[in-house]
Tab-separated table of C-alpha atoms and ligand atoms in Angstrom:
chain	number	residue	atom	x	y	z
A	1242	MET	CA	175.461	63.401	100.806
A	1243	LYS	CA	179.221	64.847	100.441
A	1244	SER	CA	181.156	65.773	97.155
A	1245	TRP	CA	184.554	65.148	96.139
A	1246	ILE	CA	184.972	68.805	95.477
A	1247	GLU	CA	186.086	69.738	99.124
A	1248	ARG	CA	184.731	73.241	99.126
A	1249	ALA	CA	181.184	71.989	98.593
A	1250	ASN	CA	181.296	70.217	101.731
A	1251	VAL	CA	181.916	73.540	103.824
A	1252	ALA	CA	178.649	74.173	106.067
A	1253	THR	CA	178.498	77.644	105.128
A	1254	CYS	CA	178.954	77.242	101.335
A	1255	ASP	CA	176.472	78.440	99.225
A	1256	PHE	CA	176.967	75.829	96.683
A	1257	PRO	CA	177.180	72.103	98.178
A	1258	ILE	CA	175.992	69.200	95.995
A	1259	GLN	CA	172.544	69.495	97.485
A	1260	ASN	CA	172.122	72.784	95.464
A	1261	LEU	CA	173.568	72.529	91.826
A	1262	PRO	CA	171.989	75.904	90.766
A	1263	TYR	CA	172.332	76.742	87.144
A	1264	GLY	CA	173.946	79.877	85.747
A	1265	VAL	CA	175.641	81.107	82.673
A	1266	PHE	CA	179.346	82.057	82.679
A	1267	SER	CA	182.418	82.945	80.577
A	1268	ARG	CA	186.204	83.301	81.058
A	1269	ASP	CA	188.934	85.249	79.177
A	1270	GLY	CA	186.557	86.275	76.359
A	1271	GLU	CA	185.168	82.921	75.691
A	1272	ALA	CA	181.520	82.640	74.668
A	1273	PRO	CA	178.964	82.504	77.566
A	1274	ARG	CA	177.518	78.992	78.319
A	1275	CYS	CA	175.487	77.236	80.958
A	1276	GLY	CA	177.085	75.925	84.167
A	1277	VAL	CA	176.212	74.690	87.945
A	1278	ALA	CA	178.067	76.173	90.752
A	1279	ILE	CA	179.569	73.594	93.188
A	1280	GLY	CA	181.664	74.582	95.991
A	1281	ASP	CA	184.165	77.227	94.571
A	1282	ARG	CA	183.789	75.672	90.996
A	1283	ILE	CA	181.679	76.071	87.928
A	1284	LEU	CA	180.663	72.969	86.225
A	1285	ASP	CA	180.731	73.668	82.362
A	1286	LEU	CA	177.746	71.830	81.086
A	1287	ALA	CA	178.592	72.459	77.607
A	1288	ALA	CA	181.815	70.749	78.001
A	1289	LEU	CA	180.141	67.913	79.917
A	1290	GLN	CA	177.497	67.478	77.176
A	1291	ALA	CA	180.272	67.737	74.529
A	1292	ALA	CA	181.977	64.717	76.188
A	1293	GLY	CA	178.932	62.444	76.232
A	1294	LEU	CA	178.480	62.621	79.949
A	1295	LEU	CA	175.107	64.526	79.832
A	1296	ASP	CA	172.383	63.348	77.559
A	1297	THR	CA	169.778	65.953	76.955
A	1298	GLY	CA	168.928	65.580	73.467
A	1299	GLY	CA	170.376	68.636	71.951
A	1300	ALA	CA	173.118	71.137	72.648
A	1301	VAL	CA	171.022	73.230	75.254
A	1302	PHE	CA	173.992	74.259	77.172
A	1303	ALA	CA	176.284	75.670	74.887
A	1304	GLN	CA	174.072	78.672	74.846
A	1305	SER	CA	174.087	82.149	76.608
A	1306	ALA	CA	170.795	81.526	78.463
A	1307	LEU	CA	169.024	78.739	79.958
A	1308	ASN	CA	165.811	78.988	78.159
A	1309	ASP	CA	166.223	75.926	76.083
A	1310	PHE	CA	167.081	73.888	78.972
A	1311	MET	CA	163.981	75.100	80.905
A	1312	ALA	CA	161.459	74.467	78.038
A	1313	LEU	CA	162.533	70.714	78.227
A	1314	GLY	CA	160.351	70.275	81.224
A	1315	SER	CA	160.642	68.506	84.514
A	1316	VAL	CA	161.660	65.031	83.421
A	1317	ALA	CA	164.672	66.433	81.558
A	1318	TRP	CA	165.395	68.746	84.634
A	1319	ASP	CA	165.147	65.834	86.834
A	1320	ARG	CA	167.446	63.625	84.883
A	1321	VAL	CA	170.158	66.081	84.490
A	1322	ARG	CA	170.067	66.789	88.251
A	1323	SER	CA	170.359	63.152	89.043
A	1324	ARG	CA	173.102	62.721	86.670
A	1325	LEU	CA	175.060	65.645	88.095
A	1326	VAL	CA	174.691	64.275	91.483
A	1327	GLU	CA	176.052	60.991	90.080
A	1328	LEU	CA	179.165	62.667	88.744
A	1329	LEU	CA	179.741	64.968	91.640
A	1330	ALA	CA	179.181	62.795	94.635
A	1331	ALA	CA	182.075	61.270	96.832
A	1332	GLY	CA	182.276	57.657	95.643
A	1333	GLY	CA	179.960	58.228	92.575
A	1334	ASP	CA	180.427	57.980	88.999
A	1335	ALA	CA	184.198	58.425	88.534
A	1336	ALA	CA	183.943	59.677	84.784
A	1337	LEU	CA	184.397	63.423	85.661
A	1338	ARG	CA	186.539	62.988	88.792
A	1339	GLU	CA	189.072	60.713	87.120
A	1340	GLY	CA	188.855	62.093	83.522
A	1341	GLN	CA	191.941	64.270	83.908
A	1342	GLY	CA	191.468	66.114	80.861
A	1343	LEU	CA	187.958	66.823	81.294
A	1344	ARG	CA	188.143	67.529	84.946
A	1345	ALA	CA	190.464	70.557	84.348
A	1346	GLY	CA	188.891	71.830	81.379
A	1347	ALA	CA	185.120	71.575	82.737
A	1348	LEU	CA	185.520	72.467	86.299
A	1349	GLY	CA	186.953	75.967	86.292
A	1350	PRO	CA	187.039	78.357	89.303
A	1351	LEU	CA	184.165	80.475	90.245
A	1352	ALA	CA	186.497	83.294	91.452
A	1353	GLY	CA	187.247	85.461	88.150
A	1354	SER	CA	184.495	83.953	86.281
A	1355	ARG	CA	182.140	86.357	84.519
A	1356	LEU	CA	178.570	85.644	85.759
A	1357	HIS	CA	175.872	86.528	83.049
A	1358	LEU	CA	172.105	87.115	83.178
A	1359	PRO	CA	171.059	83.340	83.531
A	1360	PHE	CA	167.941	83.340	81.094
A	1361	GLU	CA	166.483	85.549	78.806
A	1362	VAL	CA	163.816	87.460	80.759
A	1363	THR	CA	160.882	87.352	78.366
A	1364	GLY	CA	158.545	89.142	80.647
A	1365	TYR	CA	158.829	90.541	84.248
A	1366	THR	CA	155.929	90.859	86.494
A	1367	ASP	CA	155.944	92.308	89.926
A	1368	PHE	CA	153.660	91.643	92.712
A	1369	TYR	CA	152.651	93.070	96.239
A	1370	ALA	CA	152.005	90.011	98.087
A	1371	GLY	CA	154.024	90.284	101.340
A	1372	ARG	CA	151.469	91.287	103.926
A	1373	GLN	CA	153.954	93.205	106.502
A	1374	HIS	CA	155.350	95.220	103.569
A	1375	ALA	CA	151.649	96.268	102.333
A	1376	VAL	CA	150.465	97.166	105.764
A	1377	ASN	CA	153.529	99.241	106.357
A	1378	VAL	CA	153.353	101.188	103.220
A	1379	GLY	CA	149.524	101.543	103.405
A	1380	THR	CA	149.888	102.819	106.917
A	1381	MET	CA	152.160	105.318	105.821
A	1382	PHE	CA	149.936	106.401	102.898
A	1383	ARG	CA	146.649	105.915	104.023
A	1384	GLY	CA	146.493	105.466	107.931
A	1385	ALA	CA	146.297	102.184	109.851
A	1386	GLU	CA	142.691	101.891	109.429
A	1387	ASN	CA	142.962	101.674	105.888
A	1388	ALA	CA	146.431	100.010	105.543
A	1389	LEU	CA	145.473	96.959	103.199
A	1390	PRO	CA	143.258	97.743	100.015
A	1391	PRO	CA	140.093	96.081	100.005
A	1392	ASN	CA	141.174	93.386	97.330
A	1393	TRP	CA	144.411	92.494	99.034
A	1394	LEU	CA	143.419	89.457	100.965
A	1395	HIS	CA	141.569	88.104	98.437
A	1396	MET	CA	144.237	88.040	95.420
A	1397	PRO	CA	148.026	88.613	94.964
A	1398	ILE	CA	148.126	92.161	93.581
A	1399	GLY	CA	150.599	92.831	90.636
A	1400	TYR	CA	151.506	94.889	87.602
A	1401	ASN	CA	153.302	94.258	84.400
A	1402	GLY	CA	156.814	95.514	84.788
A	1403	ARG	CA	159.712	95.796	82.104
A	1404	ALA	CA	161.875	92.592	81.216
A	1405	SER	CA	164.441	95.101	79.356
A	1406	THR	CA	166.050	96.109	82.310
A	1407	VAL	CA	166.262	93.162	84.235
A	1408	VAL	CA	169.955	92.899	84.959
A	1409	VAL	CA	172.472	90.391	86.454
A	1410	SER	CA	174.148	91.347	90.032
A	1411	GLY	CA	177.172	93.507	89.535
A	1412	THR	CA	175.308	95.751	87.106
A	1413	ASP	CA	175.470	99.217	88.320
A	1414	ILE	CA	172.145	101.169	88.560
A	1415	HIS	CA	171.853	105.035	87.222
A	1416	ARG	CA	169.761	106.903	89.629
A	1417	PRO	CA	166.758	107.850	87.585
A	1418	LEU	CA	165.414	111.097	86.457
A	1419	GLY	CA	161.884	111.785	86.491
A	1420	GLN	CA	158.720	114.112	87.356
A	1421	MET	CA	157.710	114.286	91.044
A	1422	LYS	CA	155.397	116.223	93.035
A	1423	PRO	CA	155.875	115.859	96.836
A	1424	PRO	CA	152.412	116.803	98.860
A	1425	SER	CA	154.313	120.100	100.060
A	1426	ALA	CA	154.880	121.214	96.264
A	1427	GLU	CA	152.427	123.295	94.151
A	1428	VAL	CA	153.400	121.951	91.005
A	1429	PRO	CA	155.652	119.056	89.622
A	1430	PHE	CA	158.965	119.387	89.035
A	1431	PHE	CA	162.045	117.292	87.011
A	1432	GLY	CA	165.172	115.986	88.316
A	1433	PRO	CA	167.089	113.001	89.935
A	1434	CYS	CA	165.034	110.830	92.004
A	1435	ARG	CA	165.402	111.967	95.747
A	1436	ARG	CA	163.899	108.889	97.330
A	1437	LEU	CA	165.699	106.086	95.727
A	1438	ASP	CA	165.053	102.512	97.471
A	1439	ILE	CA	165.600	98.917	97.092
A	1440	GLU	CA	162.916	96.223	97.611
A	1441	LEU	CA	164.030	92.715	98.912
A	1442	GLU	CA	162.359	90.182	96.767
A	1443	MET	CA	162.418	86.633	95.505
A	1444	GLY	CA	162.042	86.039	91.840
A	1445	ALA	CA	160.257	82.823	90.456
A	1446	VAL	CA	161.408	81.833	87.012
A	1447	VAL	CA	159.057	80.167	84.795
A	1448	GLY	CA	160.345	77.308	82.961
A	1449	LEU	CA	157.234	75.843	81.197
A	1450	PRO	CA	154.481	77.796	79.283
A	1451	ASN	CA	150.904	77.559	79.249
A	1452	ARG	CA	148.574	78.000	76.159
A	1453	MET	CA	146.846	81.478	75.659
A	1454	GLY	CA	143.399	81.365	76.910
A	1455	THR	CA	144.156	78.156	79.088
A	1456	PRO	CA	144.176	78.882	82.847
A	1457	VAL	CA	146.313	76.717	85.115
A	1458	THR	CA	145.705	75.338	88.724
A	1459	VAL	CA	148.003	76.388	91.392
A	1460	ALA	CA	149.451	72.904	91.295
A	1461	GLU	CA	149.948	73.253	87.667
A	1462	ALA	CA	151.536	76.501	88.046
A	1463	ASP	CA	154.032	74.984	90.726
A	1464	ASP	CA	154.921	72.582	88.025
A	1465	MET	CA	155.788	75.154	85.683
A	1466	ILE	CA	158.236	76.986	87.820
A	1467	PHE	CA	161.902	76.092	87.286
A	1468	GLY	CA	163.317	77.886	90.034
A	1469	TYR	CA	164.246	81.035	92.337
A	1470	VAL	CA	166.584	83.929	92.224
A	1471	LEU	CA	167.087	86.854	94.676
A	1472	LEU	CA	165.435	89.956	93.258
A	1473	ASN	CA	166.154	93.585	94.182
A	1474	ASP	CA	163.431	95.614	92.725
A	1475	TRP	CA	165.065	99.123	92.760
A	1476	SER	CA	162.320	101.715	93.244
A	1477	ALA	CA	161.922	105.560	92.953
A	1478	ARG	CA	159.532	106.451	95.522
A	1479	ASP	CA	158.943	110.071	94.922
A	1480	ILE	CA	158.450	109.212	91.014
A	1481	GLN	CA	156.196	106.508	91.940
A	1482	GLY	CA	154.235	108.498	94.320
A	1483	TRP	CA	153.147	110.993	91.953
A	1484	GLU	CA	152.519	108.864	88.943
A	1485	TYR	CA	151.001	105.509	90.304
A	1486	GLN	CA	147.106	106.495	90.300
A	1487	PRO	CA	145.345	105.336	88.490
A	1488	LEU	CA	147.269	102.901	86.612
A	1489	GLY	CA	150.040	101.558	88.988
A	1490	PRO	CA	153.603	101.885	88.937
A	1491	PHE	CA	155.438	102.938	85.677
A	1492	GLN	CA	158.532	105.078	85.722
A	1493	GLY	CA	159.492	104.690	89.251
A	1494	LYS	CA	160.019	100.850	88.709
A	1495	VAL	CA	161.415	100.318	85.101
A	1496	PHE	CA	164.903	101.794	85.487
A	1497	GLY	CA	166.394	98.601	87.003
A	1498	THR	CA	165.828	95.265	88.547
A	1499	SER	CA	168.648	92.919	89.727
A	1500	ILE	CA	168.701	89.215	90.181
A	1501	SER	CA	171.019	86.819	91.560
A	1502	PRO	CA	173.389	84.900	88.870
A	1503	TRP	CA	172.330	81.478	90.086
A	1504	VAL	CA	168.824	79.775	89.536
A	1505	VAL	CA	168.192	77.566	92.547
A	1506	THR	CA	166.094	74.854	91.099
A	1507	LYS	CA	162.593	73.507	92.832
A	1508	ALA	CA	164.335	70.255	93.299
A	1509	ALA	CA	166.913	71.871	95.583
A	1510	LEU	CA	164.465	73.864	97.637
A	1511	GLU	CA	162.042	70.696	98.109
A	1512	PRO	CA	163.134	70.158	101.618
A	1513	PHE	CA	162.635	73.456	102.847
A	1514	ARG	CA	158.718	73.838	101.522
A	1515	THR	CA	156.518	75.563	104.109
A	1516	THR	CA	153.079	76.567	104.237
A	1517	THR	CA	151.585	79.939	103.637
A	1518	PRO	CA	150.234	82.078	106.793
A	1519	ASP	CA	146.594	81.303	107.772
A	1520	ARG	CA	144.075	82.917	105.537
A	1521	GLU	CA	142.153	85.801	107.044
A	1522	LYS	CA	139.601	85.451	104.286
A	1523	GLU	CA	138.766	82.166	102.704
A	1524	LEU	CA	140.475	82.558	99.105
A	1525	LEU	CA	138.288	81.708	96.130
A	1526	PRO	CA	138.942	78.072	94.889
A	1527	TYR	CA	141.358	78.972	92.056
A	1528	LEU	CA	143.727	80.257	94.596
A	1529	HIS	CA	143.619	77.164	96.781
A	1530	GLU	CA	147.034	75.477	97.668
A	1531	PRO	CA	146.904	71.724	97.358
A	1532	ARG	CA	150.049	71.347	99.477
A	1533	PRO	CA	152.932	73.636	101.110
A	1534	LEU	CA	154.084	75.675	98.227
A	1535	LEU	CA	156.144	78.410	100.018
A	1536	TYR	CA	159.905	77.985	101.171
A	1537	ASP	CA	161.537	78.737	104.272
A	1538	ILE	CA	164.565	80.985	103.024
A	1539	GLU	CA	166.744	83.312	105.006
A	1540	LEU	CA	167.259	86.498	103.329
A	1541	GLU	CA	169.777	89.532	104.520
A	1542	VAL	CA	170.187	93.130	103.029
A	1543	HIS	CA	173.584	94.646	103.490
A	1544	MET	CA	174.638	98.234	102.447
A	1545	GLN	CA	178.014	99.642	101.856
A	1546	PRO	CA	178.435	103.637	101.238
A	1547	ALA	CA	181.158	104.421	98.650
A	1548	GLY	CA	184.411	104.583	100.909
A	1549	ALA	CA	183.232	102.915	103.595
A	1550	ALA	CA	185.417	99.974	105.051
A	1551	THR	CA	182.844	97.450	105.482
A	1552	SER	CA	179.145	96.477	104.729
A	1553	SER	CA	176.531	96.709	107.215
A	1554	ARG	CA	173.595	94.310	107.344
A	1555	ILE	CA	170.400	96.525	107.370
A	1556	ALA	CA	167.766	93.905	107.513
A	1557	GLN	CA	167.063	90.322	107.615
A	1558	SER	CA	163.882	88.538	106.495
A	1559	ASN	CA	162.550	85.169	105.570
A	1560	PHE	CA	160.725	84.131	102.299
A	1561	ARG	CA	158.286	82.411	104.536
A	1562	TYR	CA	156.620	85.711	105.487
A	1563	MET	CA	154.908	85.827	102.248
A	1564	TYR	CA	150.896	85.783	102.303
A	1565	TYR	CA	150.869	84.330	98.539
A	1566	SER	CA	153.250	81.897	97.145
A	1567	SER	CA	154.583	82.216	93.849
A	1568	ALA	CA	152.628	79.334	92.405
A	1569	GLN	CA	149.605	81.199	93.575
A	1570	GLN	CA	150.984	84.136	91.732
A	1571	LEU	CA	151.413	82.336	88.506
A	1572	ALA	CA	147.929	80.798	88.826
A	1573	HIS	CA	146.449	84.433	89.202
A	1574	HIS	CA	148.583	85.726	86.595
A	1575	ALA	CA	147.135	82.972	83.989
A	1576	ILE	CA	143.608	82.857	85.192
A	1577	GLY	CA	142.423	85.316	82.633
A	1578	GLY	CA	143.912	83.575	79.691
A	1579	CYS	CA	147.413	85.246	79.828
A	1580	ARG	CA	149.945	83.215	78.314
A	1581	MET	CA	153.110	82.832	80.470
A	1582	ASN	CA	156.404	81.930	78.711
A	1583	THR	CA	159.722	80.146	79.180
A	1584	GLY	CA	161.938	83.089	80.883
A	1585	ASP	CA	158.928	84.948	82.433
A	1586	LEU	CA	160.064	86.323	85.886
A	1587	LEU	CA	157.692	86.852	88.907
A	1588	GLY	CA	158.789	89.405	91.645
A	1589	SER	CA	157.439	88.109	94.897
A	1590	GLY	CA	156.720	91.647	96.379
A	1591	THR	CA	158.852	93.115	99.080
A	1592	ILE	CA	159.428	90.600	101.917
A	1593	SER	CA	159.199	92.258	105.284
A	1594	GLY	CA	158.743	90.432	108.470
A	1595	PRO	CA	157.116	91.617	111.504
A	1596	GLU	CA	160.060	93.249	113.341
A	1597	LYS	CA	161.275	96.492	112.283
A	1598	SER	CA	164.801	94.850	111.637
A	1599	GLN	CA	163.010	92.569	109.090
A	1600	TYR	CA	161.740	95.261	106.849
A	1601	GLY	CA	162.467	94.939	103.376
A	1602	SER	CA	162.801	98.509	101.918
A	1603	LEU	CA	164.494	101.394	103.079
A	1604	LEU	CA	160.989	103.083	102.801
A	1605	GLU	CA	159.901	100.979	105.621
A	1606	LEU	CA	163.108	101.025	107.718
A	1607	SER	CA	163.218	104.760	107.660
A	1608	TRP	CA	159.572	104.798	108.030
A	1609	GLY	CA	159.051	107.168	104.985
A	1610	GLY	CA	162.350	109.139	105.734
A	1611	LYS	CA	161.124	110.344	109.278
A	1612	GLU	CA	163.351	107.950	111.107
A	1613	PRO	CA	166.815	107.716	109.373
A	1614	PHE	CA	168.641	104.428	110.443
A	1615	THR	CA	172.551	104.311	111.301
A	1616	LEU	CA	175.022	101.780	109.517
A	1617	GLU	CA	177.687	100.005	111.520
A	1618	THR	CA	180.147	102.496	109.758
A	1619	GLY	CA	178.373	105.269	111.458
A	1620	GLU	CA	176.711	106.856	108.435
A	1621	THR	CA	172.903	107.449	108.425
A	1622	ARG	CA	170.251	106.728	105.474
A	1623	SER	CA	166.937	107.240	104.883
A	1624	PHE	CA	167.084	106.397	101.172
A	1625	LEU	CA	170.182	105.580	98.637
A	1626	GLU	CA	173.078	107.844	98.053
A	1627	ASP	CA	175.200	107.884	95.004
A	1628	GLY	CA	177.920	105.335	95.494
A	1629	ASP	CA	175.966	102.983	97.905
A	1630	ARG	CA	176.404	99.558	97.092
A	1631	VAL	CA	173.393	97.139	98.174
A	1632	THR	CA	173.626	93.380	98.442
A	1633	LEU	CA	170.714	90.788	99.149
A	1634	THR	CA	171.968	87.315	100.323
A	1635	GLY	CA	169.756	84.287	100.847
A	1636	TRP	CA	170.178	80.683	101.829
A	1637	ALA	CA	167.925	77.716	102.959
A	1638	GLN	CA	169.534	76.230	106.186
A	1639	GLY	CA	169.740	72.331	106.109
A	1640	ASP	CA	171.320	70.029	108.273
A	1641	GLY	CA	174.950	70.750	108.015
A	1642	TYR	CA	174.514	72.603	104.679
A	1643	ARG	CA	173.073	75.408	103.090
A	1644	VAL	CA	171.457	75.993	99.690
A	1645	GLY	CA	172.548	79.402	98.985
A	1646	PHE	CA	171.887	81.821	96.262
A	1647	GLY	CA	175.025	83.747	95.802
A	1648	ASP	CA	174.916	87.583	96.111
A	1649	CYS	CA	172.491	90.057	94.341
A	1650	SER	CA	174.422	93.409	94.398
A	1651	GLY	CA	174.311	96.684	92.672
A	1652	THR	CA	175.932	99.946	93.023
A	1653	ILE	CA	174.169	103.236	92.681
A	1654	LEU	CA	175.378	105.737	90.059
A	1655	PRO	CA	174.787	109.361	89.721
A	1656	ALA	CA	171.790	110.304	87.472
A	1657	PRO	CA	172.463	110.651	83.899
A	1658	ALA	CA	173.333	114.066	82.716
A	1659	GLU	CA	170.370	116.530	81.949
A	1660	LYS	CA	170.026	117.385	78.087
A	1661	ASN	CA	168.687	120.522	76.481
A	1662	TRP	CA	165.221	118.928	76.277
A	1663	THR	CA	163.873	121.453	74.025
A	1664	ALA	CA	166.619	121.182	71.477
A	1665	GLU	CA	165.827	120.593	68.022
A	1666	THR	CA	166.950	117.198	66.304
A	1667	ALA	CA	169.904	117.735	64.191
A	1668	ASP	CA	169.511	116.163	60.780
B	1345	CA	CA1	158.396	95.270	93.892
């Protein structure tokens, strides 16, 4: 299928008519509103709705977040997607294509638009559900014999993160301050993180809630998911290493999580569904998958130090390497009665493939800092330095088109200035 927006038909364009991802944008100080990326344009859904071309029952798109639209549910999601395809397909409904005033007003350029956090993140949970990552990290810290914790093959391990610091691509990240104690130190010390890392992940966006006290099946969990984003779960390994027992990550993970600005819908990803790997241990029935619920999505990590002329690709992986699907993670999350809300974000866990070039964190790429790697521009790295810019990209490859996610990037700023921590508060 082709669009009358020519750029959308280029094989390497992230946003063909098969994609139609949702985001929130603004231009020239206008109020943020919802839009869809198509080719090199953003289709203004609030303008389309105001012109009477989109019937959703309520002004859900003239808002600075997708939550109200997501909460309408899958019938509305499908109806809007079908209508957008009619309006954007070559030879389709001419109301937008030939509505000269509307076409100029509702189809602005993507370049130069400001992209905002696409939905209000009501909760953020991060999982640890990629097997190669868990094996790598476990081998480094506990040895190859005990790499996987005893529960790992039976459930997707997760912890409740912070929604307040989930930010959209392009937001700078301050190196965190914190308390650390490497094995060589006698006592803990305080200062800027020295082992600052990334985690290559996908984020599942919950569109529909469940009721508190009401578990959901894996199939119902899949129905609750609206779509997916790229996610970089920035991590302070030295802070995490000292704090994580017995309650899991805390300060090492709360200072920033970046997501891509476009939510790629489950409908757009449907042709790319694939199965999770063979189960080494039979899962309990509440985690059984009724059909393939994982996706074949190519992923890349690029790094550009401050002043470097170009960006270097440092890893390539694929979402299909996950051991547990996002639907399994969501079902596990709700099984004890937890209410999941519209706008909940589930981080998949770091997505590492079997080869060293497919590792999704610097911790793994530099094997705990023991084997620094070299960028195409000659710099070496074990962990992030100030000024480093990291960009995640991802796409599902179709026949002559790709369903892309756009960039998920962030630049590391120096740690905040230290204070006189013991000074009395002035009144
Ligand atoms: Ca993570």
